[in-house]
CSV table of C-alpha atoms (C1' of nucleotides) in Angstrom, one decimal:
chain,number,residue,atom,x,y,z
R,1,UNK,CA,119.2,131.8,125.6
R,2,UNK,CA,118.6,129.0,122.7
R,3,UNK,CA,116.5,126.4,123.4
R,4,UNK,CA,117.2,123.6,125.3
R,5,UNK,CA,118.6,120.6,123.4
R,6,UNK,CA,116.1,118.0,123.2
R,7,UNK,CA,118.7,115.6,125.2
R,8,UNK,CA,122.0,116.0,127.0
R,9,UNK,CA,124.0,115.1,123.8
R,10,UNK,CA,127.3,114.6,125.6
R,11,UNK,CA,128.4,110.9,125.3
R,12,UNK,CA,125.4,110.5,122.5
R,13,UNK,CA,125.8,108.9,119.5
R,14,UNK,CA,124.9,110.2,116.2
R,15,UNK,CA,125.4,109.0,112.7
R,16,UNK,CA,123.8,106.5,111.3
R,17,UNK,CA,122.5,103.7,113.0
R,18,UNK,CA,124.5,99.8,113.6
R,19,UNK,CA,122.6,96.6,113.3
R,20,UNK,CA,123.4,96.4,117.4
R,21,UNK,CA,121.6,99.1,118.0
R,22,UNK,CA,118.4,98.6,115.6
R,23,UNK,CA,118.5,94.8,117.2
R,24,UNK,CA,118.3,96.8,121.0
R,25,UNK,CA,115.9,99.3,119.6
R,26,UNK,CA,113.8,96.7,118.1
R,27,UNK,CA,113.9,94.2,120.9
R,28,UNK,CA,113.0,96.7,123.3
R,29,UNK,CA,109.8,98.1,121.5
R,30,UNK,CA,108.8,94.2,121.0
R,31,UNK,CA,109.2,93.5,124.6
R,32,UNK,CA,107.6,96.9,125.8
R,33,UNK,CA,106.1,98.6,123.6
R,34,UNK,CA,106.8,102.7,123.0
R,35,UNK,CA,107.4,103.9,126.0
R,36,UNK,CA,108.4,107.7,126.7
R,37,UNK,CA,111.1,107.9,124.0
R,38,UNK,CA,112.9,110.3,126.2
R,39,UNK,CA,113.3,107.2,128.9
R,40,UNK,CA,113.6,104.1,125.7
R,41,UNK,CA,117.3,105.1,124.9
R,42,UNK,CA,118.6,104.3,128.6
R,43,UNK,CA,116.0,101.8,129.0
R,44,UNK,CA,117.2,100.4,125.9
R,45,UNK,CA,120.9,100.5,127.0
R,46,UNK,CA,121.3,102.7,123.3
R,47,UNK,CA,123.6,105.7,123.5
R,48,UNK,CA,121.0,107.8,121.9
R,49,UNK,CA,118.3,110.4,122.3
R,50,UNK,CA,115.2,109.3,121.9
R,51,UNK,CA,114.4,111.4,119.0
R,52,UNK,CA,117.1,109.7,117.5
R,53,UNK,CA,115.3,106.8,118.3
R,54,UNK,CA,112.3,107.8,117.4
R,55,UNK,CA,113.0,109.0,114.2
R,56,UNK,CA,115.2,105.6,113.1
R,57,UNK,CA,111.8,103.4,114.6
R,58,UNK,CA,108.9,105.3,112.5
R,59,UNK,CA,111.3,105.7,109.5
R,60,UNK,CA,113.3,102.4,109.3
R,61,UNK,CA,112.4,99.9,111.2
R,62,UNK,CA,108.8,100.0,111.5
R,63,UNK,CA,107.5,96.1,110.9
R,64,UNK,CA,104.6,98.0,109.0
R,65,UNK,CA,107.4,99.8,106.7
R,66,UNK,CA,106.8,98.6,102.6
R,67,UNK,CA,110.5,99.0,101.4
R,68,UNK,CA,111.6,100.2,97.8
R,69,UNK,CA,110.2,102.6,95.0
R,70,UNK,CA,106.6,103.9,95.0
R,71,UNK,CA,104.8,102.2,93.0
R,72,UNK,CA,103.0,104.5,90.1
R,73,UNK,CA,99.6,104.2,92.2
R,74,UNK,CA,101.6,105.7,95.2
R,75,UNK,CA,103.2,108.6,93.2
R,76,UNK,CA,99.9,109.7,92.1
R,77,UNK,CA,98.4,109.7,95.3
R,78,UNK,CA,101.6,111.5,96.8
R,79,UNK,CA,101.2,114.2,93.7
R,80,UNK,CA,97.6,114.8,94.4
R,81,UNK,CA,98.0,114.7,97.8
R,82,UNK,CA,100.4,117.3,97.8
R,83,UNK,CA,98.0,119.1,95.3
R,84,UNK,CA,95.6,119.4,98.4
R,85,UNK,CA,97.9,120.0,101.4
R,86,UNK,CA,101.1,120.8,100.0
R,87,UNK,CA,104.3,119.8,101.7
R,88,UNK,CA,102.5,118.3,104.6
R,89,UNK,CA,104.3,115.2,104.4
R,90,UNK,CA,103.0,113.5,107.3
R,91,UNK,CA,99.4,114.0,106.6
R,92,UNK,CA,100.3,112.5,102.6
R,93,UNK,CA,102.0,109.8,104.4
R,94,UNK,CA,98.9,109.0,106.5
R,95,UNK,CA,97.1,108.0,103.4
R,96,UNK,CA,99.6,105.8,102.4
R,97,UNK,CA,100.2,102.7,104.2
R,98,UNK,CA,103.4,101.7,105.2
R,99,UNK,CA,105.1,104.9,103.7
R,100,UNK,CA,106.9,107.4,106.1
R,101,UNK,CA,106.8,111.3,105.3
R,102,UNK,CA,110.1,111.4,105.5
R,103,UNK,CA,110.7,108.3,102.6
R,104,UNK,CA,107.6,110.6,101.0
R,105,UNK,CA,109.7,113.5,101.0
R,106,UNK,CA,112.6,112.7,99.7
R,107,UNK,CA,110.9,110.5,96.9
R,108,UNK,CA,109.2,113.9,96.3
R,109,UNK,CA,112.4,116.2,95.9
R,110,UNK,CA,114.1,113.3,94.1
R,111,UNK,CA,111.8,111.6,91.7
R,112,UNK,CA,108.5,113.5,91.1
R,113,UNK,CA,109.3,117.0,91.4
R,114,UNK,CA,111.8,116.3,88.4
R,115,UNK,CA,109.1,113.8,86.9
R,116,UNK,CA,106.9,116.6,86.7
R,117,UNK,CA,108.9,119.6,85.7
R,118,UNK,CA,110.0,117.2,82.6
R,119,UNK,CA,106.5,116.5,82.2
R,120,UNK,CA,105.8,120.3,82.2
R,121,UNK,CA,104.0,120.3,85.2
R,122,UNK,CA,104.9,123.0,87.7
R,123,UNK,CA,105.6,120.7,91.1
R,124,UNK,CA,104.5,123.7,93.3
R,125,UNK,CA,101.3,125.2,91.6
R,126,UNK,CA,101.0,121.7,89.9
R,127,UNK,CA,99.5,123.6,87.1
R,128,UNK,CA,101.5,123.3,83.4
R,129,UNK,CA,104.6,125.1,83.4
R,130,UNK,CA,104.6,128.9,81.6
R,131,UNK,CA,108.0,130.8,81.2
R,132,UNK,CA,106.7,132.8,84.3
R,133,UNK,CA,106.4,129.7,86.7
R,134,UNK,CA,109.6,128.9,84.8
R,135,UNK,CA,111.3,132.0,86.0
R,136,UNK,CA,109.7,131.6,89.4
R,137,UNK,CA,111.7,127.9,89.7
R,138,UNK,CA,114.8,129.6,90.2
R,139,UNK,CA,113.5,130.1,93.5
R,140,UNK,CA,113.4,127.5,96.4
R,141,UNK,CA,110.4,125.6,95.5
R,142,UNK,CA,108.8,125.4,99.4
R,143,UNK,CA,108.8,129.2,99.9
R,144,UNK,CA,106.8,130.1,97.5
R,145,UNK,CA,104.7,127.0,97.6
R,146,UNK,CA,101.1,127.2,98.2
R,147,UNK,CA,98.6,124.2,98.1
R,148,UNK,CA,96.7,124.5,94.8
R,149,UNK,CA,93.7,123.9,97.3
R,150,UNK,CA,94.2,127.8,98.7
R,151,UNK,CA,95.5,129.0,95.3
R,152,UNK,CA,92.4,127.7,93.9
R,153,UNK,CA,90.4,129.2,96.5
R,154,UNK,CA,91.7,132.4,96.3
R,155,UNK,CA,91.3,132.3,92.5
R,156,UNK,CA,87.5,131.0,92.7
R,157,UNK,CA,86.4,132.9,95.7
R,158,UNK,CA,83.3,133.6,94.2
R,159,UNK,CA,82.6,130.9,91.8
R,160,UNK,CA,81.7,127.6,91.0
R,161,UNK,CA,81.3,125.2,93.6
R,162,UNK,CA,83.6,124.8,96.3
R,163,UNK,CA,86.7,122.8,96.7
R,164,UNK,CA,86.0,119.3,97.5
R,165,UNK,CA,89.2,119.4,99.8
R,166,UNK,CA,87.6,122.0,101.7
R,167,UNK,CA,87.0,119.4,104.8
R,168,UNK,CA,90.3,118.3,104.4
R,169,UNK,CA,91.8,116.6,107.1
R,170,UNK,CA,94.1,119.8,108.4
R,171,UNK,CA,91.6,121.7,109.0
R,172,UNK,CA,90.5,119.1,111.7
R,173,UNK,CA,92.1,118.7,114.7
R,174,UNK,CA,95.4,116.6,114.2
R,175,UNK,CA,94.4,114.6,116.8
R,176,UNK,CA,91.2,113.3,115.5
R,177,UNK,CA,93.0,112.0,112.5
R,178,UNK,CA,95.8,110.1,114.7
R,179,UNK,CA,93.4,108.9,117.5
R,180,UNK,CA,94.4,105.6,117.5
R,181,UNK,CA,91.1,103.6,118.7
R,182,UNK,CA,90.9,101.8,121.7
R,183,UNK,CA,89.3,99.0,120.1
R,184,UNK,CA,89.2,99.0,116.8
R,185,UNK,CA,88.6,101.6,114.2
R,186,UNK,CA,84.9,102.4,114.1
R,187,UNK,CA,82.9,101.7,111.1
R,188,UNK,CA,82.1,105.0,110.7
R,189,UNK,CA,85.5,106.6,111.1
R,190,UNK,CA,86.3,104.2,108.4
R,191,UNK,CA,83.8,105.7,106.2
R,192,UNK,CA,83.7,109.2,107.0
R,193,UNK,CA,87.5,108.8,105.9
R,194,UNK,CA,87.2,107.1,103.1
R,195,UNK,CA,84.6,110.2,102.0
R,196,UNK,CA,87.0,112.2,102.3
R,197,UNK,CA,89.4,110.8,100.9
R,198,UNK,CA,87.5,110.2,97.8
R,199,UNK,CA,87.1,113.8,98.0
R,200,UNK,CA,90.6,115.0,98.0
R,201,UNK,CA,91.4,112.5,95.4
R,202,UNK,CA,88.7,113.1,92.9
R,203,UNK,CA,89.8,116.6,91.6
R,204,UNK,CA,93.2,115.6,90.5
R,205,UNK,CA,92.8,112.6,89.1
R,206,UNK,CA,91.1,114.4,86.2
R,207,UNK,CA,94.2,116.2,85.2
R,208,UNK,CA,96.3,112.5,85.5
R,209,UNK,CA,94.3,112.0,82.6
R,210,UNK,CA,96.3,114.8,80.7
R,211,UNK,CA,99.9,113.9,81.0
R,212,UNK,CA,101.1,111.4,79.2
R,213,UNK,CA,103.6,109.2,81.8
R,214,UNK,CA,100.7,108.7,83.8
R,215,UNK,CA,97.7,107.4,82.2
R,216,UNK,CA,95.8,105.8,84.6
R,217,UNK,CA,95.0,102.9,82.7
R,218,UNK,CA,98.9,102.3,83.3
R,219,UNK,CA,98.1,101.5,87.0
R,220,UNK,CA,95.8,99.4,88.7
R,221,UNK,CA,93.2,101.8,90.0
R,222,UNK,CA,92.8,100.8,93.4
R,223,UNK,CA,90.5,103.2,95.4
R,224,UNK,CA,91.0,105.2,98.4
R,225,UNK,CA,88.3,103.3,99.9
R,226,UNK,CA,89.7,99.9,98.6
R,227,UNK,CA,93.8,100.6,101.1
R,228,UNK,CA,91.0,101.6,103.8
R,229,UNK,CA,89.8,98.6,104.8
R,230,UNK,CA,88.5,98.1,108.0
R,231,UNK,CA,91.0,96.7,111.0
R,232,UNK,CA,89.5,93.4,110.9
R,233,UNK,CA,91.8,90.5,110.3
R,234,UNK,CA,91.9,89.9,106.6
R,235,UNK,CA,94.1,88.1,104.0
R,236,UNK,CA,94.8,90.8,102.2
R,237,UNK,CA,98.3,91.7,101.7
R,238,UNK,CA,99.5,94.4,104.4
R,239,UNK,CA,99.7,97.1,102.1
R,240,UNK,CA,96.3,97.0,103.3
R,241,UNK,CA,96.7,98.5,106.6
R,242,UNK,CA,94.1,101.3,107.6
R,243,UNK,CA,95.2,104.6,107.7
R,244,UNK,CA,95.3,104.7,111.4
R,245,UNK,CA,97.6,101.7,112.0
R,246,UNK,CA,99.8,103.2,109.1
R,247,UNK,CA,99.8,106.7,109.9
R,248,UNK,CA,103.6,107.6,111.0
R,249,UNK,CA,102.5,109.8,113.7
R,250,UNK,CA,100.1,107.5,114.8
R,251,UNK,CA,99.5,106.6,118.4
R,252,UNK,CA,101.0,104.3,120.4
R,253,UNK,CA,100.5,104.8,123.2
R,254,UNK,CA,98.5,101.6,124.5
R,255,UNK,CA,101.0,99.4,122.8
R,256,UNK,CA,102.4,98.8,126.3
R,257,UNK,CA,99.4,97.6,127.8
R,258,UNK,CA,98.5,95.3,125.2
R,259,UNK,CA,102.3,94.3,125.5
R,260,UNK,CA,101.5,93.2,129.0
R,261,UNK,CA,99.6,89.9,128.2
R,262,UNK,CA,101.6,89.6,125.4
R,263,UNK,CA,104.9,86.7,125.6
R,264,UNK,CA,106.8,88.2,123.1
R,265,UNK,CA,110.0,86.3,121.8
R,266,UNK,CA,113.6,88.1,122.1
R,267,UNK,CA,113.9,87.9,118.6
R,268,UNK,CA,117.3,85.9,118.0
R,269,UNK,CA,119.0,87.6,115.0
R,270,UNK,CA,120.5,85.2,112.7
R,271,UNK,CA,124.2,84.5,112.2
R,272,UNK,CA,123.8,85.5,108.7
R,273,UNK,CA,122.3,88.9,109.5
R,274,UNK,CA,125.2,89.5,112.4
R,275,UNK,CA,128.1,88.8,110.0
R,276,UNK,CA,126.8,90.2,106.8
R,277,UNK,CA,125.6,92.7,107.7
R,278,UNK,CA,127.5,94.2,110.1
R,279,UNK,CA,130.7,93.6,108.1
R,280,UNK,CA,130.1,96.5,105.8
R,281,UNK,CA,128.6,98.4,108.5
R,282,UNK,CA,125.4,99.3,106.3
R,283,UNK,CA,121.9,99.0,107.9
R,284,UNK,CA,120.7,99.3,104.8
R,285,UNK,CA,121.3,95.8,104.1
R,286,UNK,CA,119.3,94.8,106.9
R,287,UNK,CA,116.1,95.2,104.9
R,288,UNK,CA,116.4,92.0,103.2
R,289,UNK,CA,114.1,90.2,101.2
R,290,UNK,CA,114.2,87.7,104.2
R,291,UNK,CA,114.2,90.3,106.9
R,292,UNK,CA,111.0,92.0,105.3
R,293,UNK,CA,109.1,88.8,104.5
R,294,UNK,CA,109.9,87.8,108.3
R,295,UNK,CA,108.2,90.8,108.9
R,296,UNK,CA,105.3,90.8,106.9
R,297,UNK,CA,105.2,87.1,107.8
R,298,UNK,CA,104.7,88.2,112.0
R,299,UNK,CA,102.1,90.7,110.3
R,300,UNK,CA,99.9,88.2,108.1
R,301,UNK,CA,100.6,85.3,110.4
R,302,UNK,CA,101.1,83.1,107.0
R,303,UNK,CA,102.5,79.8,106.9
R,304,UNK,CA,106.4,80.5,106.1
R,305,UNK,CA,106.0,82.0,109.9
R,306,UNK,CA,107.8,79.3,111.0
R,307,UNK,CA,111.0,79.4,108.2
R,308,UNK,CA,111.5,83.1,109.1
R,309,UNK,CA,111.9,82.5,113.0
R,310,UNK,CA,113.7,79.4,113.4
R,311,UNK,CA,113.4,78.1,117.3
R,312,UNK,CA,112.5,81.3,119.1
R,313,UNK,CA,108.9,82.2,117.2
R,314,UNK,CA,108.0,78.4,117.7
R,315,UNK,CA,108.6,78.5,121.3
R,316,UNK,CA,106.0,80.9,121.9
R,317,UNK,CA,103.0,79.5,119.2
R,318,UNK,CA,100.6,82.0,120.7
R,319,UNK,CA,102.3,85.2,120.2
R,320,UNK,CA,99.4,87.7,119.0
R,321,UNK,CA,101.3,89.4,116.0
R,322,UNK,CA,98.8,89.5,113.2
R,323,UNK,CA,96.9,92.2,111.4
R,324,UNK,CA,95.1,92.4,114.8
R,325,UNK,CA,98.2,93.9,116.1
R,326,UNK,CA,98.7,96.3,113.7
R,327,UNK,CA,95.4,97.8,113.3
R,328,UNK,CA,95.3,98.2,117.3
R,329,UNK,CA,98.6,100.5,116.7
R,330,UNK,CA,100.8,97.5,118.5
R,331,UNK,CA,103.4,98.7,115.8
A,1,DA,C1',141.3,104.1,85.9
A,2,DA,C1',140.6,108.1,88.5
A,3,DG,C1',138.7,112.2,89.9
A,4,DA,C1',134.6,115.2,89.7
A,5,DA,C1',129.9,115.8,89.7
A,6,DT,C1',125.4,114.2,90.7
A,7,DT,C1',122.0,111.5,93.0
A,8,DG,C1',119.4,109.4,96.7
A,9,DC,C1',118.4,108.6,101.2
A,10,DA,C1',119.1,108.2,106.3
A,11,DA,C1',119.5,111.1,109.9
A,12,DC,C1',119.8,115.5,112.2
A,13,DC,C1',118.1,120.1,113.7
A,14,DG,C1',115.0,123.5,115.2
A,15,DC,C1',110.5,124.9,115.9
A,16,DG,C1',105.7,124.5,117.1
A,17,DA,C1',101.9,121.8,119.2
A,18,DC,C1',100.3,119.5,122.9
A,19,DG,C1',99.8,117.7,127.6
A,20,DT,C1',100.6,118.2,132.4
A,21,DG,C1',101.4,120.1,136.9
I,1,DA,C1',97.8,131.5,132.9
I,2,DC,C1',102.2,129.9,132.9
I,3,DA,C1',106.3,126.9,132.7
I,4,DC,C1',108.1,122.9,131.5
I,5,DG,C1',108.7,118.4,129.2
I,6,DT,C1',107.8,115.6,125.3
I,7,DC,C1',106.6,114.5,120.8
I,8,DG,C1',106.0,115.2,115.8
I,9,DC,C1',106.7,117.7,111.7
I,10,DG,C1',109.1,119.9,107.9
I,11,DG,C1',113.5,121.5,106.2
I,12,DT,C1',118.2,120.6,105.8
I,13,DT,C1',122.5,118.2,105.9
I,14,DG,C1',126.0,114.6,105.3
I,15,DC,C1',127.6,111.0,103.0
I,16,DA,C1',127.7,106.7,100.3
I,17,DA,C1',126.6,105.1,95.8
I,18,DT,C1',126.4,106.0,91.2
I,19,DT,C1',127.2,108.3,86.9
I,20,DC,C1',129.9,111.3,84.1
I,21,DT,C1',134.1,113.1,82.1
DNA sequence: AAGAATTGCAACCGCGACGTG
DNA sequence: ACACGTCGCGGTTGCAATTCT
């Protein structure tokens, strides 16, 4: 006997998702948090399973979500990240804010790998390309693929010093790294994190300096340590998020009771959203410039606040949606 | 202009990890 | 210790959009 399906799938929906449904989805998780996703789609009044749901929250329509290309800073980071824990696309993602592992994946099989095979850089070993890694592409890229971390180690067992990466965050329990704090995220976490991520970054960075698309005097150096601020309320721009409030796997669990004392608004979905975008039946076109800055606008708790939410943000003034939110894991 | 090929991304699938009784 | 339910991850697929011929 297979495995059980994860839900009863008769009478489910699949495909991709409707503006109805991410306006239920999204109303529901507003108004009560994450519950059990098992229980949301019902709950929800969606006809899907709650991976489903799931999956379409933490990859689409996450308020914490940046939208669009990685920027050149982002790349790198994904490239040396894989360099140190190969296709672990969650674990990459947790060091970038407001990317998912699965936008981190594809960007990865569609944009870098070709990036650096043009650039002659092998996108498993990430070592230059020879005619024998050449050869060796022909094959499916993820079976053969090793983190240059354990090739490196198997190739300097015995010498020189060892891998910075070696405390890398998989070999600690997963949920250590995902603990979302009940508070806030202690000082401490903050900097043993940033150690290592200053360790995991360091090695790699060092061969940037090699290829020729990415110098990186092209991008703004912004250290690990700079994207991992503390959770306190800042003015910073929300690319800022800390790692655990950004971290797609991250823990949500208490959003509910911090839901309780919360008065959130049924967000009222504009009549401009409803036609336009339903008309051509694309969710894509949901992600607006207006739709995102009403987002980011909830997050940073700017002053345009009130031109993104006509009548229904203004009727409830005290609606605790800033950074505050975020870092607790509300979202 | 039209069909074919390619690309890019959202969504699905299956498995493993984890928590609970 | 075991069974079961739930969740998260990584790989894969499907399809719309884009580019090529």
């Amino acid at each position: 006997m297979g495995r059980q399906p994860c839900c009863d799938k008769v009478g489910l929906k699949k495909g991709p998702w409707t503006a109805e449904e991410d306006k239920k989805l999204i109303n529901f998780i507003l108004t009560n948090g994450q519950c059990c996703w098992r229980a949301l789609p019902k709950l929800a009044g969606l006809l899907r399973c709650g991976k489903s749901c799931r999956l379409r929250w933490t990859n689409y329509l996450r308020p914490d979500l940046k939208r669009g290309l990685l920027s050149e800073y982002e790349e790198k980071m994904v490239i040396d990240l894989h360099a140190q824990l190969g296709n672990r696309w969650s674990k990459i993602a947790s060091h970038l804010p407001g990317r998912t592992d699965n936008e981190i994946k594809n960007h990865w099989n569609t944009h870098i790998k070709k990036k650096l095979k043009k650039m002659g850089i092998d996108p498993v070993t990430h070592k230059p390309l020879s005619n024998k890694t050449e050869e060796t592409q022909a094959q499916p890229d993820e079976q053969t693929h090793q983190p240059l971390q354990e090739q490196q180690q198997q190739q300097h067992q015995h010498q020189q010093q060892p891998i910075p990466v070696e405390k890398d965050l998989k070999f600690e329990p997963e949920k250590e790294q995902n603990r979302e704090p009940e508070t806030s995220v202690e000082s401490s976490t903050i900097t043993e994190e940033v150690k290592e991520e200053d360790q995991i970054m360091t090695p790699l960075f060092d061969s940037w300096e090699l290829m020729n698309e990415f110098c990186t005097d092209e991008a703004p150096i912004i250290e690990p340590n700079e994207i991992l601020v503390p959770s306190a309320p800042s003015s910073a721009s929300p690319t800022t998020t800390t790692i655990s409030s950004s971290t797609s796997t991250s823990s949500y669990s208490n959003s509910s009771n911090f839901l309780e004392d919360l008065l959130l608004p049924d967000l009222e979905w504009s009549d401009d959203y409803n036609d336009t975008n339903f008309d051509n039946n694309s969710s894509m076109a949901l992600w607006d410039d207006d739709f995102i800055g009403s987002w980011n606008s909830l997050i940073n708790g700017d002053g345009d606040r009130k031109q993104v939410f006509d009548a229904p943000i203004n009727q409830y003034p005290s609606v605790i949606m800033d950074s505050d939110s975020w870092d607790y894991g509300l979202f």
